[in-house]
Coordinates of C-alpha atoms in Angstrom, one line a residue:
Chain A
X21 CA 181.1 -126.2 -111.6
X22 CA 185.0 -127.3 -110.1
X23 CA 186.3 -124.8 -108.2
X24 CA 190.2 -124.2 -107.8
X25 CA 191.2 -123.9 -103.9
X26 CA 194.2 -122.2 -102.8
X27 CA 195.1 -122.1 -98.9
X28 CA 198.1 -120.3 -97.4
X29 CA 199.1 -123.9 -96.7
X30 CA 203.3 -124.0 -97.2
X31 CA 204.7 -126.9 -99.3
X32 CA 206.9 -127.9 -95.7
X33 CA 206.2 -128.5 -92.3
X34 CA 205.8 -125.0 -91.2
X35 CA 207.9 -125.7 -88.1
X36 CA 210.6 -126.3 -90.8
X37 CA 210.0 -122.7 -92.2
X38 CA 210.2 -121.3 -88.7
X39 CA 213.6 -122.8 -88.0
X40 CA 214.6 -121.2 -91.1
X41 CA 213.4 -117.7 -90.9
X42 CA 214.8 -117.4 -87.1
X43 CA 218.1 -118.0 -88.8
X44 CA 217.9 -114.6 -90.4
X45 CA 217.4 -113.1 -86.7
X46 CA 219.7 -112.5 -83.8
X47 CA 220.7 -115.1 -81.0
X48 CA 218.5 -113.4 -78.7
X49 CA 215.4 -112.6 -80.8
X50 CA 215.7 -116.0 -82.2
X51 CA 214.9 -117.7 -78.6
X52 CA 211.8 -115.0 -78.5
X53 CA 210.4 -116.0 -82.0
X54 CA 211.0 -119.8 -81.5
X55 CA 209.3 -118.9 -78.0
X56 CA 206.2 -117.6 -79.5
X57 CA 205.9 -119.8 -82.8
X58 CA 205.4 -122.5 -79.9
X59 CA 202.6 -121.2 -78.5
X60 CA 200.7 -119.5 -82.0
X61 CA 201.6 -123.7 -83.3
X62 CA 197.7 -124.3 -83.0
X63 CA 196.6 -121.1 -84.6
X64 CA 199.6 -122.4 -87.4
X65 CA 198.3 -125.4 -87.7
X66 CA 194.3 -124.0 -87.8
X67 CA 195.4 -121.4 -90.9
X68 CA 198.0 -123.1 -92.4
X69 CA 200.1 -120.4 -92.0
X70 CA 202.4 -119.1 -89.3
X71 CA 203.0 -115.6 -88.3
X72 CA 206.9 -113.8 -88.1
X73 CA 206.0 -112.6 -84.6
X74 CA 206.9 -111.0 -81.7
X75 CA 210.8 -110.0 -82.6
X76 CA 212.5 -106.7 -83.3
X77 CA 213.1 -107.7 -86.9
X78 CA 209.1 -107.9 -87.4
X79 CA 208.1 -104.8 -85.5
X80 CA 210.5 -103.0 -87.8
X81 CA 208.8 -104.9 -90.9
X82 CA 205.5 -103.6 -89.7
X83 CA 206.5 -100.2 -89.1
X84 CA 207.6 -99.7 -92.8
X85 CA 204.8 -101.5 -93.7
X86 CA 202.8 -99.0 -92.3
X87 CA 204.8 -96.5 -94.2
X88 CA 204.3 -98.1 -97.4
X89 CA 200.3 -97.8 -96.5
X90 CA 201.2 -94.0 -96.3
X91 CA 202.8 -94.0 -99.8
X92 CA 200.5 -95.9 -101.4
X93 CA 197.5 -93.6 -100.0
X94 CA 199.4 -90.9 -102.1
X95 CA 199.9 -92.8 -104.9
X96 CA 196.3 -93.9 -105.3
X97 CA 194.4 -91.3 -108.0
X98 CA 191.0 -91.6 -107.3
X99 CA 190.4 -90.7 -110.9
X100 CA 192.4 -93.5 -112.5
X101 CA 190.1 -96.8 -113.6
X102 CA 190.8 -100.1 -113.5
X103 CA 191.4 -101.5 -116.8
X104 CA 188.0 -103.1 -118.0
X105 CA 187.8 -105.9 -120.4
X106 CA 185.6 -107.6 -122.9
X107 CA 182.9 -110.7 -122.4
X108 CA 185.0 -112.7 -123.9
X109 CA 187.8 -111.7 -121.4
X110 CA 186.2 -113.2 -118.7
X111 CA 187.6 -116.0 -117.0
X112 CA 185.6 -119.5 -116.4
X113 CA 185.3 -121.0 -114.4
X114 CA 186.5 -118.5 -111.8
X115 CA 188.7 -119.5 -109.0
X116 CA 187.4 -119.7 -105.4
X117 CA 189.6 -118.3 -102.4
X118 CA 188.9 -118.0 -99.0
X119 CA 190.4 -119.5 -95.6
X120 CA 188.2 -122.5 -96.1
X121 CA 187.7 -124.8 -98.5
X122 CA 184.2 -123.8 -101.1
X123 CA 181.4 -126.0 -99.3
X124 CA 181.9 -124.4 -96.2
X125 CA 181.3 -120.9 -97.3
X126 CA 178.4 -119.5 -95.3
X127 CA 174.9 -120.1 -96.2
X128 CA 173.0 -117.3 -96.1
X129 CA 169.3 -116.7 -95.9
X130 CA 168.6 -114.2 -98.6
X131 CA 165.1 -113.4 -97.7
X132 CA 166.2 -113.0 -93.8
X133 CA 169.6 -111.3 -94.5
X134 CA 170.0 -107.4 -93.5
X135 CA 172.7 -105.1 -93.9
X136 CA 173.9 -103.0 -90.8
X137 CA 175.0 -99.9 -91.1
X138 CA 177.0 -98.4 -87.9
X139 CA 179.1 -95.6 -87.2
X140 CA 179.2 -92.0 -88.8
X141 CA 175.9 -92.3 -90.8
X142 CA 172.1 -90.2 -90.6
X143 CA 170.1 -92.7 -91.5
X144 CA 171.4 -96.5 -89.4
X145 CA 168.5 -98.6 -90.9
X146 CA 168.9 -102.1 -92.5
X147 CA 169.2 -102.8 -95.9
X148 CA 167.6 -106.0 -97.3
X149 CA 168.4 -107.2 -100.3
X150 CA 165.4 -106.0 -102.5
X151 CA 166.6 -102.6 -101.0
X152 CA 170.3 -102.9 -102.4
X153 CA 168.9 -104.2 -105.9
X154 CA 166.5 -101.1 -105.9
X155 CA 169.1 -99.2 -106.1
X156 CA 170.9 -98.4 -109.4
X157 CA 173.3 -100.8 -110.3
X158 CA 176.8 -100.7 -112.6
X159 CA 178.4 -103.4 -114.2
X160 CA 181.9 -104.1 -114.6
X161 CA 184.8 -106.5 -116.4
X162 CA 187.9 -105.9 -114.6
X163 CA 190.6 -107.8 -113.4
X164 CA 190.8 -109.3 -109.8
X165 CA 194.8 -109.7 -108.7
X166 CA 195.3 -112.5 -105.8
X167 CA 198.1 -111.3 -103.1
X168 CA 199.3 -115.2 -104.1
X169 CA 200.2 -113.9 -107.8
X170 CA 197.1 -115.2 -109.5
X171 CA 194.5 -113.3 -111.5
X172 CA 191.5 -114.0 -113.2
X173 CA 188.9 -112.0 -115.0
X174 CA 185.0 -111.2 -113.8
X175 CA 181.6 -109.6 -114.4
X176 CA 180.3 -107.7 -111.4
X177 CA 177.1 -106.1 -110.9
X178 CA 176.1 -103.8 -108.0
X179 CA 175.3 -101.1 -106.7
X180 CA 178.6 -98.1 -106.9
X181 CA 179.6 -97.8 -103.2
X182 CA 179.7 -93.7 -103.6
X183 CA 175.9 -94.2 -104.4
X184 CA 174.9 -95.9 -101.3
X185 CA 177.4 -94.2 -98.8
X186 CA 175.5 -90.7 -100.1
X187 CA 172.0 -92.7 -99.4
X188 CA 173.3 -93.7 -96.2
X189 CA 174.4 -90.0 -95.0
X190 CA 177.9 -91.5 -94.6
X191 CA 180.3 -89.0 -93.1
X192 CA 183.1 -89.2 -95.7
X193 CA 185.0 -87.1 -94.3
X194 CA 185.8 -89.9 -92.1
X195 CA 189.3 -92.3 -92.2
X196 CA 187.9 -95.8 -93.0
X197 CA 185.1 -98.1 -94.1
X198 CA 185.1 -101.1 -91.8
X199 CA 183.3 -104.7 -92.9
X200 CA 182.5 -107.5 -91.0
X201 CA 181.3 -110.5 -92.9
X202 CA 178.9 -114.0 -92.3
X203 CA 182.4 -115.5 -92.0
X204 CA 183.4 -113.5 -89.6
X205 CA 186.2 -112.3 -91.9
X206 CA 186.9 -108.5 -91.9
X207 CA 188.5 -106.4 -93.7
X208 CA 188.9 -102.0 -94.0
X209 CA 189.2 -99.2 -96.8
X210 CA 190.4 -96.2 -96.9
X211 CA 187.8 -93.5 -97.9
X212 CA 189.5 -92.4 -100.6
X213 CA 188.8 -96.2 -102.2
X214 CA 185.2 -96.9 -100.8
X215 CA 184.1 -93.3 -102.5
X216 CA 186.2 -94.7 -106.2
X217 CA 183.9 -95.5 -108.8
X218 CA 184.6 -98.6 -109.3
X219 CA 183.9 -99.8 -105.8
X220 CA 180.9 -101.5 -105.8
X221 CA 178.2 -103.3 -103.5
X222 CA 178.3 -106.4 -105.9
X223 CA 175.1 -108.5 -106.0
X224 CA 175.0 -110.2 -109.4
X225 CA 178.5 -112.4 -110.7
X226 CA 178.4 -113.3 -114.4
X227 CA 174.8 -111.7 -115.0
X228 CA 173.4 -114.3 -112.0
X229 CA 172.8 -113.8 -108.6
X230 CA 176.1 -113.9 -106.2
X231 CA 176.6 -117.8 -106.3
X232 CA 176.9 -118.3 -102.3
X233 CA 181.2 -119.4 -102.7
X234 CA 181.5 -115.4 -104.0
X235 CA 180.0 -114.1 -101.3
X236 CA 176.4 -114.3 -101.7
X237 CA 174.1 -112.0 -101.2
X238 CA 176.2 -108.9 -101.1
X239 CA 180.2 -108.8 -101.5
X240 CA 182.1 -105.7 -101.9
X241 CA 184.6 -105.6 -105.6
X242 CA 187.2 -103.1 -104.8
X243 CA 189.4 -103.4 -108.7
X244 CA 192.1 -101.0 -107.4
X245 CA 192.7 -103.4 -104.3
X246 CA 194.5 -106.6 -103.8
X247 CA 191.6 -109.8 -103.8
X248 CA 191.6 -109.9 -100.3
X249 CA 190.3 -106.3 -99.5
X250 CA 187.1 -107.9 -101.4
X251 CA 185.0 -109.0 -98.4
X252 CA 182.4 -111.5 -99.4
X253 CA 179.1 -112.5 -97.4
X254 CA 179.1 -109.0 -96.3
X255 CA 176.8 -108.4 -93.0
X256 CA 177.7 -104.8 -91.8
X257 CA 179.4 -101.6 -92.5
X258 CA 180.5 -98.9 -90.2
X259 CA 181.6 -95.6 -91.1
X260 CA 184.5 -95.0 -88.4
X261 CA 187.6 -93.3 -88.0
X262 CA 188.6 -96.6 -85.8
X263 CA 191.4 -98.7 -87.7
X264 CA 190.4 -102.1 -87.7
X265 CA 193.1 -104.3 -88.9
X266 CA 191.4 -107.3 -91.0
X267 CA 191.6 -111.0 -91.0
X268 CA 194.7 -111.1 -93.0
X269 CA 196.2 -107.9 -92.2
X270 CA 196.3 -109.4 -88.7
X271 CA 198.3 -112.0 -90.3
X272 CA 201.0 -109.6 -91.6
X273 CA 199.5 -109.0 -95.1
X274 CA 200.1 -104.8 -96.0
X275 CA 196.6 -103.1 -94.8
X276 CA 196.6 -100.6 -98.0
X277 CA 196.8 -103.2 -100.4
X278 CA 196.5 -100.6 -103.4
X279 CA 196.6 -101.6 -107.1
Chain B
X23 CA 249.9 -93.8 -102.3
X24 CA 248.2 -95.8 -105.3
X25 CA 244.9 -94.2 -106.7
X26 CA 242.0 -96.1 -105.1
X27 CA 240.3 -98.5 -107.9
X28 CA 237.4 -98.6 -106.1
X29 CA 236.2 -95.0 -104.5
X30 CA 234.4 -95.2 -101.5
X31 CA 230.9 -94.4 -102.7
X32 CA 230.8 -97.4 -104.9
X33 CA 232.4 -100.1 -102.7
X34 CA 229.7 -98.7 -100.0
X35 CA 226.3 -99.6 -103.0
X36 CA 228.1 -102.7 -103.8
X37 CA 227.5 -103.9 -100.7
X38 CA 224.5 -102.2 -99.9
X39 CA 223.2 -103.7 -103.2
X40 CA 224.7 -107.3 -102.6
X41 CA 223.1 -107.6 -99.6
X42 CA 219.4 -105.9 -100.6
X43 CA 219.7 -108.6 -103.9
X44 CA 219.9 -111.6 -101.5
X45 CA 216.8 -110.3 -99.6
X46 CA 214.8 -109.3 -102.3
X47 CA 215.7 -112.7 -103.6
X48 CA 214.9 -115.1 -101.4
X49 CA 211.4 -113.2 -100.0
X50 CA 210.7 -113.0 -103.8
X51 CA 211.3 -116.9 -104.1
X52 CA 209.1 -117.4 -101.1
X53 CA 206.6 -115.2 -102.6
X54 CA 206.3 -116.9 -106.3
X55 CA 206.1 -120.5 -104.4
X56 CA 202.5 -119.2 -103.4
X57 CA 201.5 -119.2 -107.2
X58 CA 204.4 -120.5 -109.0
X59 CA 204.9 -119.5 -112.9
X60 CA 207.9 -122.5 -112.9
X61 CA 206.5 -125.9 -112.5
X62 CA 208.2 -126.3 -109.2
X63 CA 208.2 -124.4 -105.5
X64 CA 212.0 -123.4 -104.1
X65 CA 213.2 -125.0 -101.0
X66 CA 212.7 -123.3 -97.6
X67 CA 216.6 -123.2 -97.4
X68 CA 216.3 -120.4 -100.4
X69 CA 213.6 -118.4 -99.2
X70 CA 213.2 -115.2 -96.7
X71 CA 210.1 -114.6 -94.5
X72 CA 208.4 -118.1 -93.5
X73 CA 205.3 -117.7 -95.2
X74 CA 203.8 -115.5 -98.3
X75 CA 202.9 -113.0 -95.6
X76 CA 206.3 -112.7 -94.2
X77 CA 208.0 -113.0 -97.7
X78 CA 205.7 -109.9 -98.6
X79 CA 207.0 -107.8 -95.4
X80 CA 210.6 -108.3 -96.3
X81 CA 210.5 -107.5 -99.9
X82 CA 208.3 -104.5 -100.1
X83 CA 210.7 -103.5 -97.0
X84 CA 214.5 -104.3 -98.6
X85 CA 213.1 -102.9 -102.0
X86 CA 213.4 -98.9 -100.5
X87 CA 216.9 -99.8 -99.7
X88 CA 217.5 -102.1 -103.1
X89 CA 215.7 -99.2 -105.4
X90 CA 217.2 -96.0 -103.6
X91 CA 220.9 -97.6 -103.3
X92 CA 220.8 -98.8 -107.0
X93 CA 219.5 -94.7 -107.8
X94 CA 222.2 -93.5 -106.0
X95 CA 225.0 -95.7 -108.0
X96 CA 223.9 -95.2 -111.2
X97 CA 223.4 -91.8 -110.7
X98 CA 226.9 -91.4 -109.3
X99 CA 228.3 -93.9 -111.9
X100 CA 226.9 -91.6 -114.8
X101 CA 227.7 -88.0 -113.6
X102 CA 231.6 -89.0 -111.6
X103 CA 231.9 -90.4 -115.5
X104 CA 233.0 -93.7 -113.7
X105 CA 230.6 -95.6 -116.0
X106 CA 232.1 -93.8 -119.2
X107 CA 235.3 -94.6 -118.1
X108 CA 235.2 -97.9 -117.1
X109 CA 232.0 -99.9 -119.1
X110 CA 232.7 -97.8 -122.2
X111 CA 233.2 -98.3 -125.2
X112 CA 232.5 -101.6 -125.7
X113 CA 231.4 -103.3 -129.1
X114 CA 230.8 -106.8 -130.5
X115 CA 234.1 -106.6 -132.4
X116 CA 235.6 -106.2 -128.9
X117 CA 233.6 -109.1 -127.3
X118 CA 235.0 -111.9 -129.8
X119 CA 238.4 -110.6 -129.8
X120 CA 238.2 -110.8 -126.2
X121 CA 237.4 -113.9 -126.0
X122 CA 239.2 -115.3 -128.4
X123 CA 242.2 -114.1 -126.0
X124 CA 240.8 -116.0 -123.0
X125 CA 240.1 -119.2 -125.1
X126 CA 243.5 -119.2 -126.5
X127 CA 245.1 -118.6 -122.7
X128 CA 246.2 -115.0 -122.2
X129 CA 244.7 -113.5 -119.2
X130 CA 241.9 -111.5 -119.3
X131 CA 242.2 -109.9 -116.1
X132 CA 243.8 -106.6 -116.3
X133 CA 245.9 -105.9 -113.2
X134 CA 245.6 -101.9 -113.7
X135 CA 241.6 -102.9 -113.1
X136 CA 240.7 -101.8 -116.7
X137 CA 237.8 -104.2 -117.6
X138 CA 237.6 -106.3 -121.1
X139 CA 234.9 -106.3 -122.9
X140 CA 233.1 -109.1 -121.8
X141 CA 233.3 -107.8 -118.3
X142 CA 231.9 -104.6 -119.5
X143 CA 229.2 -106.3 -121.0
X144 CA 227.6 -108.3 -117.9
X145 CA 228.6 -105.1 -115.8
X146 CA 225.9 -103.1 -118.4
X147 CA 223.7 -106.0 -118.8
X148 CA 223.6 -106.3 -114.6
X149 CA 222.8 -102.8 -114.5
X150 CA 220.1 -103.2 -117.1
X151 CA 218.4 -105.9 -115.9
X152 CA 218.3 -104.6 -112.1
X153 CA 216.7 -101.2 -114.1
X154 CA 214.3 -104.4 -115.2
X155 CA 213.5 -105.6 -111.8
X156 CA 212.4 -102.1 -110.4
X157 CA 210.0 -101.4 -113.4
X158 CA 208.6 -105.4 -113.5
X159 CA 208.4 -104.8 -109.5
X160 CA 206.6 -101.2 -110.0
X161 CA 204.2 -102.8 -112.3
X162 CA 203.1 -105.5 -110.4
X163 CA 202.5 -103.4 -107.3
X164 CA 200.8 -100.7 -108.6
X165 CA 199.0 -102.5 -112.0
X166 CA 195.6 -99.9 -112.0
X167 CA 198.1 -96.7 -111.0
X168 CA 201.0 -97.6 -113.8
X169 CA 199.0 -99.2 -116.1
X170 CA 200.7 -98.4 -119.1
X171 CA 204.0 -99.7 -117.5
X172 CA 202.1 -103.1 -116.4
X173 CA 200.6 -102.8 -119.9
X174 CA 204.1 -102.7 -122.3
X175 CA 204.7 -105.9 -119.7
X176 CA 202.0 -108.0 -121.3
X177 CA 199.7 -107.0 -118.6
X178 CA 200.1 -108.3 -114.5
X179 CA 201.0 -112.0 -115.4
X180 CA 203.5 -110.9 -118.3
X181 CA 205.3 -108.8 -115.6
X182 CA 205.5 -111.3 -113.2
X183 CA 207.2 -113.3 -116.1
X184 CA 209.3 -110.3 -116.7
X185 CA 210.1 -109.6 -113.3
X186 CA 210.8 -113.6 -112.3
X187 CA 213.5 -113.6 -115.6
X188 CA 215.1 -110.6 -114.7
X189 CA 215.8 -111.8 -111.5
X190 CA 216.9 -115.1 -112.9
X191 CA 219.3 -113.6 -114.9
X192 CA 220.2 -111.5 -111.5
X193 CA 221.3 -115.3 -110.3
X194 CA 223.1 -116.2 -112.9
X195 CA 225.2 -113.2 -112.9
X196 CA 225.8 -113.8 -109.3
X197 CA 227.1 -117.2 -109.9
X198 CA 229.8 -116.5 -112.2
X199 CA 230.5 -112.8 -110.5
X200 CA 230.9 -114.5 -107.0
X201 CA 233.5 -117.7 -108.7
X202 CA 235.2 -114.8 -110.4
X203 CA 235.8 -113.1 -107.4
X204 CA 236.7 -116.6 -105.9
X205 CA 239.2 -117.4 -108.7
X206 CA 241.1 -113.9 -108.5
X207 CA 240.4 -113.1 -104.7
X208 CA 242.4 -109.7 -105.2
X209 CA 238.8 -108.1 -106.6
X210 CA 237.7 -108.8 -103.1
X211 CA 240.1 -106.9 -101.6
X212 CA 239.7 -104.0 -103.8
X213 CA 235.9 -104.3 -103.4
X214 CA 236.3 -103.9 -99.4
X215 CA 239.5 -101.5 -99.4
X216 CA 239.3 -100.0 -102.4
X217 CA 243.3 -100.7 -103.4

């Protein structure tokens, strides 16, 4: 099976890009954000991507990013469904995308893997994965949308994430649902999304079990969020009203994300 | 003292909207080279924000300024009757004879600031097509919540091909607005001072 990679990767020398955006910026924020590009170079160079940091011109950008989170909370009808699609909809083979290329996604021991559940919950026991498939399970076609402009077509099947947060004794009246995955990626919801009915606790892709490069054993499809609020390899979930800001949203992408 | 041909309100969204256009242009650049739908990237010279993410920041940032500034002058265009007055009526008929002058060497530019009709046409077809760019742009950031606007598009992919050719056509009406501007320097004047 050939897998198509993506990376954040930019077609330039990223230093190149820098120069560039600091043109846009004032004489004086332009020494800060040369300043501090200099020292992130060997996270830039380690992600393939470089941050707009540090300067007055990105704290504004962040703060009306962080009022389009705020709109797009409103926006979001819990009652509206992602569009589902036919069988023969379904796209093949299936892209891959992660921050590393597919043979180093993490290999996880299904028979020794255990879900942790933290934070506002009654019952904090492990879930293994004969657990999670005990549990009754929903399939869906939908449509997964890439933050790059890509989108491709899938069959998920899993348990609904309303199901298992009311197993769980989840506290919904809580902000967010926080994941930390085997690749020590993370990522957050919003209540309102981990309680939709779409969201699901997927453990079957294309009527097979998870294959490990889409997040085997357990990855969370969320169809009314942008591809990168779908954590994969997923090893625990707290229930919190702590905002943790994921691996990307650290990186400046919008923390809502909403479809 | 002459009438001003250009009130204040709509030399102040001209500007607001030139400026907005360029941003939302060159972060939208830097955002299609992440998955182009052209079989080329644009040069880091064209683009805003030095990566996707930053790209993202500045266009879903300069698009409350692009979308409320373009509300405010069509709205204000339509009920002042400015619109009426100066993009109306306009017909084919119009269009050829118009051009027909320019070909044969009159002038087209009227000095009372009265437009011909093929000025009134790109001046309805730029305000059309910016209409364009909102809806493309609303239905690619919210395709499950508008999905019957992302839908008429020919779904997410159809409206980023809407979106990307509306904002092509953006650039070429830029191209030949800005050397019009250049070759009768006068409309610059009147587009600052209003006289």
């Amino acid at each position: 099976m050939s897998f198509k990679f993506r990376n954040q990767t930019p077609p330039v020398d990223p230093q190149d890009l820098v120069k560039d955006a600091a043109k846009l910026l004032p004489d004086r924020s332009r020494r800060r954000f040369l300043g501090q590009i200099t020292s992130l170079g060997a996270l830039a160079a380690l992600t393939g991507c470089d941050i707009v940091n540090g300067t007055s011109a990105e704290d504004a950008l962040r703060l009306i990013s962080d009022w389009n989170d705020w709109v797009q909370a409103r926006l979001f009808y819990p009652g509206k469904l992602a569009l589902t699609y036919p069988d023969s909809a379904i796209t093949d083979p299936f892209p891959f995308n992660a921050f590393y290329p597919p043979d180093q996604a993490p290999k996880v021991n299904g028979e020794r893997w255990q879900l942790y559940v933290e934070g506002a919950v009654q019952d904090r026991r492990h879930w293994t994965l004969a657990d999670l498939i005990r549990l009754p399970q929903e399939t869906q076609v939908t449509q997964h949308i890439c933050i790059e402009g890509w989108s491709a077509i899938g069959k998920w099947t899993g348990v609904p994430m309303h199901i298992f947060l009311q197993r769980i004794g989840a506290d919904t009246r809580r902000k967010y649902v926080n994941f930390i995955c085997a690749d020590r990626y993370e990522t957050s919801l919003d209540m309102a999304t981990a309680l939709h009915p779409q969201t699901q606790m997927t453990l079957r892709f294309g009527g097979e079990a998870l294959p490990r490069p889409y997040g085997f054993p357990m990855k969370v499809r969320v169809p009314t969020k942008l591809g990168f609020k779908n954590p994969k390899h997923v090893v625990q979930i707290s229930i919190t009203d702590d905002f943790v800001e994921g691996f990307w949203e650290r990186r400046g992408y919008n923390w809502f994300a909403g479809l | 003292m002459r009438k001003l041909l250009h009130p204040i309100y709509v030399r102040l969204t001209h500007w607001v909207n030139a400026a907005t256009v360029l941003v939302m242009i060159g972060s939208g650049l830097q955002i299609h080279n992440a998955y182009p739908i052209v079989p080329f990237t644009f040069p880091s010279w064209m683009t805003i924000g030095d990566w996707l993410g930053g790209a993202l920041l500045w266009h879903f940032a300069a698009m409350w300024v692009f979308t409320l500034n373009l509300v405010v002058m069509v709205v204000l265009g339509v009920f002042t009757g400015r619109y009426r007055l100066m993009l109306l009526p306009v017909s084919p008929r119009m269009v050829i004879s118009d051009v027909t002058a320019a070909l044969s060497g009159r002038g087209l530019h009227d000095p009372s600031g009265r437009y011909n009709a093929v000025q009134k046409v790109l001046y309805l077809g730029i305000l059309m097509t910016l209409v364009v760019l909102v809806a493309s742009g609303l239905a690619l950031w919210k395709p499950v919540q508008f999905q019957g606007l992302t839908a008429a598009m020919g779904g997410f992919q159809g409206a980023r091909v809407v979106h990307f050719a509306a904002m092509a056509g953006v650039v070429a009406f830029l191209i030949l607005h800005v050397a019009m501007a250049i070759l009768v320097p006068r409309t610059l004047r009147q587009m600052t001072l209003g006289r």
